mmCIF file of C-alpha atoms in Angstrom:
data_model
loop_
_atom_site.group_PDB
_atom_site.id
_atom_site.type_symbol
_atom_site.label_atom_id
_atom_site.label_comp_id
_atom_site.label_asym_id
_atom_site.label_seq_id
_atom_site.Cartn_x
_atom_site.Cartn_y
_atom_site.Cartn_z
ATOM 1 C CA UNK A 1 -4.784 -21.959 6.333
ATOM 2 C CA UNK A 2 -6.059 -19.177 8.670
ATOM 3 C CA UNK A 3 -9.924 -18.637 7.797
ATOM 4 C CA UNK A 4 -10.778 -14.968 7.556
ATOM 5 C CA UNK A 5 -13.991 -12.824 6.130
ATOM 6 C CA UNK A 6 -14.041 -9.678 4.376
ATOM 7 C CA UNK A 7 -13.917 -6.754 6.976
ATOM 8 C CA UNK A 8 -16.541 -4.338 7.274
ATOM 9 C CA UNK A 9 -15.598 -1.519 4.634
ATOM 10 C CA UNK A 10 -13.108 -4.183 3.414
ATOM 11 C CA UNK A 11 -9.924 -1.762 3.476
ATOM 12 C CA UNK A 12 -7.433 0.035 5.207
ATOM 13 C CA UNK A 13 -9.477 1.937 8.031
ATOM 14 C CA UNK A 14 -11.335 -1.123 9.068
ATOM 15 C CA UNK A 15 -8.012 -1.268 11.332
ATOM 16 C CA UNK A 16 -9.077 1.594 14.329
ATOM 17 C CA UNK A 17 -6.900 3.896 14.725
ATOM 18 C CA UNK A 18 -5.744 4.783 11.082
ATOM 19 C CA UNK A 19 -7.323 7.199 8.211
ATOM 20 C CA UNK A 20 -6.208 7.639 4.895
ATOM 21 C CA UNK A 21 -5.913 10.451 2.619
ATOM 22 C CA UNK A 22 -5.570 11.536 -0.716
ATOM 23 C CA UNK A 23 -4.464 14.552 -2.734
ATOM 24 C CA UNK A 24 -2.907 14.407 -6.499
ATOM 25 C CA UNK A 25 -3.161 16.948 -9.510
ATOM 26 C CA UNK A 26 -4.391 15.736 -12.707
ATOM 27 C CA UNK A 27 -4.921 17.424 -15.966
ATOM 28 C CA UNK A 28 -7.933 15.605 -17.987
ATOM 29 C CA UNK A 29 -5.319 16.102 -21.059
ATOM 30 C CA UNK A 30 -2.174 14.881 -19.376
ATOM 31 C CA UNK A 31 0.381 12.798 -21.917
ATOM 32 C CA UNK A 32 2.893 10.946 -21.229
ATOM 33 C CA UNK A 33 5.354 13.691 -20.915
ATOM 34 C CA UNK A 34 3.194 16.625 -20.541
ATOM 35 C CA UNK A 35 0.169 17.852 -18.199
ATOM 36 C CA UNK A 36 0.062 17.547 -14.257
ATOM 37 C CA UNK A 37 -0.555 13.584 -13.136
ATOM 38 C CA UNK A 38 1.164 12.822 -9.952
ATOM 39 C CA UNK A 39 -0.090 12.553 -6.147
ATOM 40 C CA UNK A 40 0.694 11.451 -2.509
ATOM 41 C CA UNK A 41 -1.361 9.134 -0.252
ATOM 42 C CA UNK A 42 -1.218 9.456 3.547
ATOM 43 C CA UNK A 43 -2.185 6.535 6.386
ATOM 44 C CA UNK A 44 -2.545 8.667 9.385
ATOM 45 C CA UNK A 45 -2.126 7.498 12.837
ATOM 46 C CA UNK A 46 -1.741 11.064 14.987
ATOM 47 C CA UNK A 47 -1.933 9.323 18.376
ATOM 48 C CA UNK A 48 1.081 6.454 17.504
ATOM 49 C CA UNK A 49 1.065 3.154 15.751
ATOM 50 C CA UNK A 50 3.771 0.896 16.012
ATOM 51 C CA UNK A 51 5.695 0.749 13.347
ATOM 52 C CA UNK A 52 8.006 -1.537 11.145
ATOM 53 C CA UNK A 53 9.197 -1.953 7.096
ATOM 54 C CA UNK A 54 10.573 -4.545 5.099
ATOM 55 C CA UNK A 55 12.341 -3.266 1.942
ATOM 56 C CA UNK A 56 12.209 -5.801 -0.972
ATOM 57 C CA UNK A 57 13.068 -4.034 -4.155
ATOM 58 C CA UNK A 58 16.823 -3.054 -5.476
ATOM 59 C CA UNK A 59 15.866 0.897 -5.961
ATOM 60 C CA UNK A 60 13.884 1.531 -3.143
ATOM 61 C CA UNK A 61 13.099 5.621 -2.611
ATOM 62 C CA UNK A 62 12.322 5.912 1.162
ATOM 63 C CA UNK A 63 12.711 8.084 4.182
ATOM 64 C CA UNK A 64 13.125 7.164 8.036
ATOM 65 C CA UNK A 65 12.988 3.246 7.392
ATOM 66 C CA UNK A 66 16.335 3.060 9.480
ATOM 67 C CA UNK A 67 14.187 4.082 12.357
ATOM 68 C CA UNK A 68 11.886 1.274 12.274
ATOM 69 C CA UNK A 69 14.528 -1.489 12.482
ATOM 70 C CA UNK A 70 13.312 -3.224 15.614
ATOM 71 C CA UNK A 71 16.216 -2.842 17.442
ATOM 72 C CA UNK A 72 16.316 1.004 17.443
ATOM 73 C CA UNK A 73 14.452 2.789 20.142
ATOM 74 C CA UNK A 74 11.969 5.126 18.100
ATOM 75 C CA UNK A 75 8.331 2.882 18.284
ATOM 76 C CA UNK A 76 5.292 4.737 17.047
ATOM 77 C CA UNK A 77 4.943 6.327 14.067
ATOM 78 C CA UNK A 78 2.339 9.228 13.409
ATOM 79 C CA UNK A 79 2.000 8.893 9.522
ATOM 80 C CA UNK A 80 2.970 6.608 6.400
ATOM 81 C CA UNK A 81 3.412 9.043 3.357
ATOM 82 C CA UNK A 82 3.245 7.049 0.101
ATOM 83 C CA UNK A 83 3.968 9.158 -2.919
ATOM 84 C CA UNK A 84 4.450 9.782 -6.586
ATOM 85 C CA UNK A 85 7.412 11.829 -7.728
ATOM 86 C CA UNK A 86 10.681 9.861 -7.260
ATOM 87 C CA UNK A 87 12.793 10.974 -4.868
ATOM 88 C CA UNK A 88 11.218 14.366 -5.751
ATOM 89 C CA UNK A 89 8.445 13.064 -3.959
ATOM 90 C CA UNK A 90 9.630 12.692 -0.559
ATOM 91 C CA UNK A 91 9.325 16.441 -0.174
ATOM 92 C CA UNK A 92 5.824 15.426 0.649
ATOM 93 C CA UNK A 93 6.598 13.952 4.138
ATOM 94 C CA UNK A 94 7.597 17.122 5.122
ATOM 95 C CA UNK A 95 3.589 18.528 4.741
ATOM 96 C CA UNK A 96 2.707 16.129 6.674
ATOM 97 C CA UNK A 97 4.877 16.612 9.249
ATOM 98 C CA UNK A 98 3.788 20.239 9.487
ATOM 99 C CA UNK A 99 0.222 19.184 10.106
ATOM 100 C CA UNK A 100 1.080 17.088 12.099
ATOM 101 C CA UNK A 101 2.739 19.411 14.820
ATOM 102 C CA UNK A 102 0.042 21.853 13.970
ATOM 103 C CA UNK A 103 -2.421 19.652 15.816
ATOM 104 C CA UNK A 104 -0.191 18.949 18.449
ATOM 105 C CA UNK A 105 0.523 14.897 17.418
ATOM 106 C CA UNK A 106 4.073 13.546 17.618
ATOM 107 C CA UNK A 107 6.990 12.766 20.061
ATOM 108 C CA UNK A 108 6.682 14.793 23.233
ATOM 109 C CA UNK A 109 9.598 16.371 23.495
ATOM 110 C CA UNK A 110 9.549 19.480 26.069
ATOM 111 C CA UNK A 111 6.699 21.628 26.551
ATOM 112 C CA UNK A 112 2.816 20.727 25.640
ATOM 113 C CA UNK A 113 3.575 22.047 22.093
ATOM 114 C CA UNK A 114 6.463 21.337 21.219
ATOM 115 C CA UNK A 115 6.703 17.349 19.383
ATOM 116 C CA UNK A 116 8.289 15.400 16.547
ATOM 117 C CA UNK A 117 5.508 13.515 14.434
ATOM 118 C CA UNK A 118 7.505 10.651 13.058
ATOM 119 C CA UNK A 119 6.436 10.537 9.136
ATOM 120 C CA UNK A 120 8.402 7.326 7.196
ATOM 121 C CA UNK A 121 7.678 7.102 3.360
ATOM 122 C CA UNK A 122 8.433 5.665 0.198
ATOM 123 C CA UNK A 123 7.854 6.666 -3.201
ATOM 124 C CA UNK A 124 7.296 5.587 -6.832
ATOM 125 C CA UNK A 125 8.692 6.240 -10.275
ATOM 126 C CA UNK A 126 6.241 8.095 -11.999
ATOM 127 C CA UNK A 127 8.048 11.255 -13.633
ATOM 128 C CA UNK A 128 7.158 9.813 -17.168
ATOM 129 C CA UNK A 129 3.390 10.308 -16.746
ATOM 130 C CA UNK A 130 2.397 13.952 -17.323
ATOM 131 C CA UNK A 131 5.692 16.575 -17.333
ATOM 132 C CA UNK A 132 8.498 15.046 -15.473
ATOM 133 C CA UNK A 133 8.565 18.410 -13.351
ATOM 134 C CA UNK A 134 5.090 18.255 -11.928
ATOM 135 C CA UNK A 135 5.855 16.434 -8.673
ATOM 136 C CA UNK A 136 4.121 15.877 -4.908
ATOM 137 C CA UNK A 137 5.665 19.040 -2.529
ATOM 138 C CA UNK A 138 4.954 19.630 0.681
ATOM 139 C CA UNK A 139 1.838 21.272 0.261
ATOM 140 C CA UNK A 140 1.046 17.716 -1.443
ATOM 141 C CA UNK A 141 1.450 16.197 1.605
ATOM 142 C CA UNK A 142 -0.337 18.840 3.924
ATOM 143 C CA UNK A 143 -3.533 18.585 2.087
ATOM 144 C CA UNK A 144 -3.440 14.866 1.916
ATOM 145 C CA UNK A 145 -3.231 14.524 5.595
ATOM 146 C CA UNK A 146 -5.757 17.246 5.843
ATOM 147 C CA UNK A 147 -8.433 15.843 3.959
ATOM 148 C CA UNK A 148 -7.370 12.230 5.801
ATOM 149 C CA UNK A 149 -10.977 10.437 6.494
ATOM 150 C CA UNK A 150 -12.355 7.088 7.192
ATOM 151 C CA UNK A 151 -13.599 6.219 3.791
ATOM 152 C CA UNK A 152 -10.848 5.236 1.834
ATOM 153 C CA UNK A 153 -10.525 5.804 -2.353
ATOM 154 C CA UNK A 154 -9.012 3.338 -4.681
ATOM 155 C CA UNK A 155 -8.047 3.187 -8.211
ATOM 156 C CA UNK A 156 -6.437 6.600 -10.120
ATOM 157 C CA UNK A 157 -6.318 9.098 -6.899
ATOM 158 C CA UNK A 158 -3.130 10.095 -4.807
ATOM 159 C CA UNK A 159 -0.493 8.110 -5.315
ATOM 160 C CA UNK A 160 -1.838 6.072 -8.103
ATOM 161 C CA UNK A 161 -2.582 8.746 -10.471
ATOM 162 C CA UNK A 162 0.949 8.509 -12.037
ATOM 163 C CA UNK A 163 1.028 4.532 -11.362
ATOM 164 C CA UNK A 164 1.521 2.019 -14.333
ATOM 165 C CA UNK A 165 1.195 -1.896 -14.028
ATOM 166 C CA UNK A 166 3.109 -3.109 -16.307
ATOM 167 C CA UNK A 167 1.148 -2.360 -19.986
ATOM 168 C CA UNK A 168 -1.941 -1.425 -17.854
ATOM 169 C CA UNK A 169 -2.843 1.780 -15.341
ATOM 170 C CA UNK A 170 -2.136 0.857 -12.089
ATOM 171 C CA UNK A 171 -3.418 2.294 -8.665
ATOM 172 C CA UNK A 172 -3.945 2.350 -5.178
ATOM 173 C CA UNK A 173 -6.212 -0.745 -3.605
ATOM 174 C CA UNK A 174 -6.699 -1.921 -0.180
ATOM 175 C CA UNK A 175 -8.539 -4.707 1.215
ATOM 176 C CA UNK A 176 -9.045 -6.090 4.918
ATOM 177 C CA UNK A 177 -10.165 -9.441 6.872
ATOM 178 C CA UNK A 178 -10.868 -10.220 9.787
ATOM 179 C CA UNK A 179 -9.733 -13.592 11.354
ATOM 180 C CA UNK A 180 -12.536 -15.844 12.299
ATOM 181 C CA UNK A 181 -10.749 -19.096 14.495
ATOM 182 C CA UNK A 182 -7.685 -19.969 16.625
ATOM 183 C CA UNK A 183 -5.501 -17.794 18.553
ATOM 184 C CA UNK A 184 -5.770 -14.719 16.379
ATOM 185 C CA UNK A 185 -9.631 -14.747 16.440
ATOM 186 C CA UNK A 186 -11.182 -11.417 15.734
ATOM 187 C CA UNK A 187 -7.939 -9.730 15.083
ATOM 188 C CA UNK A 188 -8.162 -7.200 11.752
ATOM 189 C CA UNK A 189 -5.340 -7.186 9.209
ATOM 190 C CA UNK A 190 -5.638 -4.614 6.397
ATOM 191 C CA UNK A 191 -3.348 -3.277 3.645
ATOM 192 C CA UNK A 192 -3.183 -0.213 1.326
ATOM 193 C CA UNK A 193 -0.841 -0.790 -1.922
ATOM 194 C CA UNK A 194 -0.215 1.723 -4.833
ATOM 195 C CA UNK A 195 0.808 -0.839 -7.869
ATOM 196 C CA UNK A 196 3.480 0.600 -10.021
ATOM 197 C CA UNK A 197 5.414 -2.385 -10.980
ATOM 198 C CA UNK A 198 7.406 -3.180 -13.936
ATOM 199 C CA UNK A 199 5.963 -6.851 -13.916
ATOM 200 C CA UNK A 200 2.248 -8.003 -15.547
ATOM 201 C CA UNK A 201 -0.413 -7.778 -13.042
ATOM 202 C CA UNK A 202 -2.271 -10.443 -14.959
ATOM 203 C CA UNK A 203 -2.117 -13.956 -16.383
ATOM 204 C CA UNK A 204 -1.312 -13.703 -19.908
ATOM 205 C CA UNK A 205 -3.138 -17.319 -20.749
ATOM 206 C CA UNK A 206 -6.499 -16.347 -18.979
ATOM 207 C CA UNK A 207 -5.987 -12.958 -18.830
ATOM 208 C CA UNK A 208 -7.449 -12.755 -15.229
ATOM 209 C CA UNK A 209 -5.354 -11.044 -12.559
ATOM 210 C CA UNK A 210 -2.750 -13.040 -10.783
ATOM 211 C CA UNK A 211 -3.712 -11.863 -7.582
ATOM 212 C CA UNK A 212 -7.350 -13.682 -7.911
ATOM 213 C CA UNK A 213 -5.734 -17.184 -7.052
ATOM 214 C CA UNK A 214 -6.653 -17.372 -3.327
ATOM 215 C CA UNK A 215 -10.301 -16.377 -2.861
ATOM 216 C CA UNK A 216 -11.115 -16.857 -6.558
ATOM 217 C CA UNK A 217 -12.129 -14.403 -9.796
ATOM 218 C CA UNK A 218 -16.124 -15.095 -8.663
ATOM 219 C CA UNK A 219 -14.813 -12.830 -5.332
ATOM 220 C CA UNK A 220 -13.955 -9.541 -7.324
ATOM 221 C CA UNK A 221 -16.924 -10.197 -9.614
ATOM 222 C CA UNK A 222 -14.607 -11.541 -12.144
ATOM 223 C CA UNK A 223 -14.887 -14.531 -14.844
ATOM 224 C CA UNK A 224 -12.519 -15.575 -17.332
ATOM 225 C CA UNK A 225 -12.288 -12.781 -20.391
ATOM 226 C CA UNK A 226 -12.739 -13.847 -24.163
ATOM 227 C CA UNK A 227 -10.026 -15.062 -25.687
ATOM 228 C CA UNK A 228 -9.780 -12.507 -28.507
ATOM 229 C CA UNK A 229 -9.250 -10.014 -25.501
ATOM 230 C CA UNK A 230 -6.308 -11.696 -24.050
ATOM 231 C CA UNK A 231 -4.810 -12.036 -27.728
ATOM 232 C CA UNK A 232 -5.259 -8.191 -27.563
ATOM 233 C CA UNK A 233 -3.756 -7.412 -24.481
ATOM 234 C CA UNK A 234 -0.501 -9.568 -25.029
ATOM 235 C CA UNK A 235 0.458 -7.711 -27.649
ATOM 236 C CA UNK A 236 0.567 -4.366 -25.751
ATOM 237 C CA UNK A 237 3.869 -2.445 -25.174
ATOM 238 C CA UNK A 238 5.114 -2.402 -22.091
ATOM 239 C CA UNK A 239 6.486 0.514 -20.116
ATOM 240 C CA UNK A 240 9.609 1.887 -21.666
ATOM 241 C CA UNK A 241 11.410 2.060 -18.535
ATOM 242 C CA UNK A 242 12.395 -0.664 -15.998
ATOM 243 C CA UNK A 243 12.311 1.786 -12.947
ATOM 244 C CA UNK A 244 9.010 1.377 -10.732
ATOM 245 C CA UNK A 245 8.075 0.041 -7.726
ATOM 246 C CA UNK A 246 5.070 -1.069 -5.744
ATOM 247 C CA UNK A 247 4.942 0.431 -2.158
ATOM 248 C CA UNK A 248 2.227 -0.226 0.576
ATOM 249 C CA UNK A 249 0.838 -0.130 4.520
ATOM 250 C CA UNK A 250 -0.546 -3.264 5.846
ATOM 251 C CA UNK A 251 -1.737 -2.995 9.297
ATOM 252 C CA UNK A 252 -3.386 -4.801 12.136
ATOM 253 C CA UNK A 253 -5.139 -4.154 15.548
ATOM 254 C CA UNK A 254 -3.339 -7.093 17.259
ATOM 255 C CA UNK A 255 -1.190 -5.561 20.373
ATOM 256 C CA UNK A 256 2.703 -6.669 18.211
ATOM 257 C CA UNK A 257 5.876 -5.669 18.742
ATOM 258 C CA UNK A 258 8.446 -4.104 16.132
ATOM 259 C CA UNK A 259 9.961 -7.561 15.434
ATOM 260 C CA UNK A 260 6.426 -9.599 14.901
ATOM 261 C CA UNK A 261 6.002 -6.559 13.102
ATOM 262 C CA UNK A 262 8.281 -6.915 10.678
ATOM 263 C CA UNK A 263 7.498 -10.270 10.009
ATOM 264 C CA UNK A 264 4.736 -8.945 8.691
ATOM 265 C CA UNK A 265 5.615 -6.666 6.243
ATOM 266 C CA UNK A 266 8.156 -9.481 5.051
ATOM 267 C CA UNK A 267 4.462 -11.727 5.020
ATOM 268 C CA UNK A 268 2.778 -8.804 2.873
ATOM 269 C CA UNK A 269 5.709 -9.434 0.134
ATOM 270 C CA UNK A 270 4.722 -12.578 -0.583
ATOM 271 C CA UNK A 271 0.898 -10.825 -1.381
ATOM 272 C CA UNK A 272 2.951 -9.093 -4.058
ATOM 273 C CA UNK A 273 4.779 -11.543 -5.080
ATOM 274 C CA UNK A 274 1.486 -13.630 -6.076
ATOM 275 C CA UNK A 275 -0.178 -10.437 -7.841
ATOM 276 C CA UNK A 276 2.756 -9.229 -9.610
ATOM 277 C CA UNK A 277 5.033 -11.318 -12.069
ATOM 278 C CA UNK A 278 7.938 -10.634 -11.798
ATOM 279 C CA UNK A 279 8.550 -8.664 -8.503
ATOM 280 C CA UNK A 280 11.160 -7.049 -6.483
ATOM 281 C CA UNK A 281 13.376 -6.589 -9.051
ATOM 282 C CA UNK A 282 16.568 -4.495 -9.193
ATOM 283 C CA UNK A 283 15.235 -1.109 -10.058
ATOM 284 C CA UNK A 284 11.897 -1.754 -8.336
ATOM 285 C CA UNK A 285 11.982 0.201 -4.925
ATOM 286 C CA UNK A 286 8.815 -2.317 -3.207
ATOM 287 C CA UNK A 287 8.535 -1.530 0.300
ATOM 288 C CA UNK A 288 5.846 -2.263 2.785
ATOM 289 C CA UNK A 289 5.340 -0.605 5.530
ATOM 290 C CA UNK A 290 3.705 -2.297 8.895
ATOM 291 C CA UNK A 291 1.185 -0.750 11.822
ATOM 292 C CA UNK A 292 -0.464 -2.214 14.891
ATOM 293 C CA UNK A 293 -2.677 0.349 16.490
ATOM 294 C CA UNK A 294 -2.427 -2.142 19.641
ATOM 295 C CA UNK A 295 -6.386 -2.117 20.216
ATOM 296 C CA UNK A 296 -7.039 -6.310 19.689
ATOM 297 C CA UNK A 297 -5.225 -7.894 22.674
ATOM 298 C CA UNK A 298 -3.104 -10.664 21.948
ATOM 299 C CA UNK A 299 -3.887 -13.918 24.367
ATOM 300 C CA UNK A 300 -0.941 -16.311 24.505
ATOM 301 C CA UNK A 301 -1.488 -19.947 23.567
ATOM 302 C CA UNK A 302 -0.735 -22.967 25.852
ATOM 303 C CA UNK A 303 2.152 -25.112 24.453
ATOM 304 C CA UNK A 304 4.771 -22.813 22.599
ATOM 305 C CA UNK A 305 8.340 -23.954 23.445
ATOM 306 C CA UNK A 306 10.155 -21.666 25.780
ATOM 307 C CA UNK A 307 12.092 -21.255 22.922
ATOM 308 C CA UNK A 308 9.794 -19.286 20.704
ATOM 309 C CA UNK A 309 7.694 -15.621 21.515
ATOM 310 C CA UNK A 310 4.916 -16.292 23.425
ATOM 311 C CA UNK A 311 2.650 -14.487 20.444
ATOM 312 C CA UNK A 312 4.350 -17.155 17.822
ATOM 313 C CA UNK A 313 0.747 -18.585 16.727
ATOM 314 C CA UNK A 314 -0.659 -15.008 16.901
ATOM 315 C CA UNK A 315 1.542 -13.233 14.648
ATOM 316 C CA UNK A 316 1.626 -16.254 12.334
ATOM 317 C CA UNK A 317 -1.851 -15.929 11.230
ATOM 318 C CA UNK A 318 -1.625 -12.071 10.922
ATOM 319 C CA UNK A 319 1.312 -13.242 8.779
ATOM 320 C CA UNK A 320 -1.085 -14.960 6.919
ATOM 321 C CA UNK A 321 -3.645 -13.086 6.595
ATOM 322 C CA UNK A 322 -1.331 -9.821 5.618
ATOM 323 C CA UNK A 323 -0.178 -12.201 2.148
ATOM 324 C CA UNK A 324 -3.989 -12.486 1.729
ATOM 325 C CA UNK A 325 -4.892 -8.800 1.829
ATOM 326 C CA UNK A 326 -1.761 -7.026 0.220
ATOM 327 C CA UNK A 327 -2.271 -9.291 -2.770
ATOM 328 C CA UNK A 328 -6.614 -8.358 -2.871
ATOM 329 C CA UNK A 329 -5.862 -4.935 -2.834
ATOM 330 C CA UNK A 330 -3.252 -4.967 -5.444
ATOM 331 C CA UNK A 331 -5.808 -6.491 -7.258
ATOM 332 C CA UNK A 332 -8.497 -4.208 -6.053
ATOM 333 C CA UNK A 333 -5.750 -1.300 -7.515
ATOM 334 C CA UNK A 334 -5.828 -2.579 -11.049
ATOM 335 C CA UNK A 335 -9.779 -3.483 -11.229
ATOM 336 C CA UNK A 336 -10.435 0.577 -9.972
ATOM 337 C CA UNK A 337 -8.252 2.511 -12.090
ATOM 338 C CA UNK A 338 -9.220 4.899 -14.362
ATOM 339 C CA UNK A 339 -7.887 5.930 -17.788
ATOM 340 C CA UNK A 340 -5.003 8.976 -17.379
ATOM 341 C CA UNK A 341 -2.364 10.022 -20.037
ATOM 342 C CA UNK A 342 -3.754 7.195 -22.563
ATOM 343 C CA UNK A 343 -2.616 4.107 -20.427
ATOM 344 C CA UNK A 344 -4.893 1.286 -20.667
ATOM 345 C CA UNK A 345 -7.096 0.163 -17.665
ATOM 346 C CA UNK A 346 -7.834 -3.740 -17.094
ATOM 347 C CA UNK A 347 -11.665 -3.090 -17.477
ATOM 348 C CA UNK A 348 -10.698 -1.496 -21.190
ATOM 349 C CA UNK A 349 -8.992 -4.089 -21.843
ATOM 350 C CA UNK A 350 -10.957 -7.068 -20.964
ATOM 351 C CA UNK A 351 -14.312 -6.174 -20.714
ATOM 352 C CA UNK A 352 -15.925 -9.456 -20.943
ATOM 353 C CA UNK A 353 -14.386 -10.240 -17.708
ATOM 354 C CA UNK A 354 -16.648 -8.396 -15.729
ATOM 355 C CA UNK A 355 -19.483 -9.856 -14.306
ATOM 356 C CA UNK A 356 -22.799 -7.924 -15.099
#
């Protein structure tokens, strides 16, 4: 087991290089089927990050994932847009794009101003909360990149203003470690994840989140809730449609490749898979997105077969450590939501889980 600690803010940005940022519209009396409740959520990285995906889900909604397979020539990426809308939603990408070129950040391709930003994204199913024609535009996207910072929101903003887990409001979360021993020492791993999954984000027989099981409920300042509460919370409908998805960015500062790359987004599925029950389903769209901003060089270590990348022990505890922190802040998604459109939040729910 690679041994990590919390990073310093504990999310996304504790990765240098990257800034995330947030813009949604949300009426205080949005329904389920009326009122504005939808948003996008931008990871910046205007001077490049290299860039791969992994695509687990049977409905995915995404735009220029081709690009990152790792044997296509396009690197770096400038921006992940993660958004709310449906396929509606990719229109999004295209605002950031725009601010993107504004400030002169992309693909040089001729003279000093003229460059392609490279903007993959994915989106969720939210056109059920608030009026199914309220969805993230452009200008969405624009503003989110604009307002891009290094101090980074969770819970019922951007993206996860529309977001449902299961019977319960989901979000966006993000969490980050930082490896403390053997050859990936001092190398950052992050995630952001907006949680919009079909499945149950919690245990129904302790009613603590699934996604506590590797550091612990003590860690999120969690302890089992009172049984009456978890009586409650079974019987709670769940959401009348099947089509969601849960979409994310984990990244690291580790100098990797496109194909170590996308061993880690495959590694940051099985974070999901541990926080939400069931997962990847055939109308879920999750997608994970992966960045290294290259700034943590990567030291080769004596004794790996010829055989095998030189980096095989490195990106195997990023690997690791991307399972760890895609499954904390899915968890971290659910604890920081807020109430929209009547959906239940886990601290409504099960308020005698939470540590005083």
């Amino acid at each position: 087991m690679t041994a990590t600690t919390p990073g310093r803010t504990d999310s996304l940005v504790d990765v240098v290089g990257l800034s995330v940022g947030h813009h949604h519209e949300l009426d205080a009396d949005a329904t389920l089927g009326s009122g504005a409740a939808t948003g996008c959520t931008v990871v910046l990285a205007p001077h490049g990050a290299t860039g791969a995906v992994d695509v687990r889900g049977g409905g995915p909604g995404t735009r220029e994932t081709d690009l990152l397979d790792p044997s296509h020539s396009v690197r770096k990426v400038h921006a992940i847009v993660l958004t709310g809308g449906s396929a509606y939603g990719l229109a999004a990408a295209d605002g950031v794009m725009r601010w993107l070129e504004e400030h002169g950040h992309g693909i040089a391709m001729g003279e000093p101003d003229q460059v392609v930003p490279i903007v993959p994204a994915a989106v969720i199913f939210d056109l059920p909360v608030g009026d199914w024609r309220t969805r993230p535009t452009a200008e969405f996207g624009y503003r989110a990149a604009d307002s891009a910072s290094h101090t980074v929101l969770s819970g019922s903003v951007g993206a996860g203003v529309g977001a449902r887990a299961g019977a319960l409001k989901g979000g966006v979360g993000t969490a980050s470690v930082v490896v403390t021993d053997g050859p990936a020492k001092g190398i950052t791993v992050s995630a952001l994840m907006v949680a919009n999954p079909v499945g149950t984000v919690f245990d129904p027989a302790t009613g603590l989140p699934w996604g506590v099981a590797t550091v612990g409920a003590a860690a999120f300042g969690l302890r089992p809730p009172d049984a009456a509460e978890v009586s409650a919370a079974r019987e709670l409908i769940a959401k009348s449609t099947v089509l969601n998805t849960t979409i994310g960015v984990v990244a690291t500062d580790a100098v990797l490749g496109k194909a170590a790359l996308r061993r880690v987004a495959v590694a940051g599925h099985d974070g999901l898979a541990r926080a939400i029950r069931p997962a990847h389903s055939p109308l879920d769209g999750d997608t994970i997105f992966a960045l290294s901003t290259g700034i943590h060089p990567v030291h080769h270590p004596p004794g790996v077969p010829d055989a095998f990348p030189p980096d095989l022990p490195v990106v195997d505890a990023v690997c690791t450590a991307a399972a760890e922190v895609v499954e904390k802040a899915i968890v971290d998604a659910v604890l920081s939501a807020t109430p929209v459109a009547g959906i239940p939040t886990y601290r409504e729910l099960f308020p005698s889980a939470l540590r005083s």
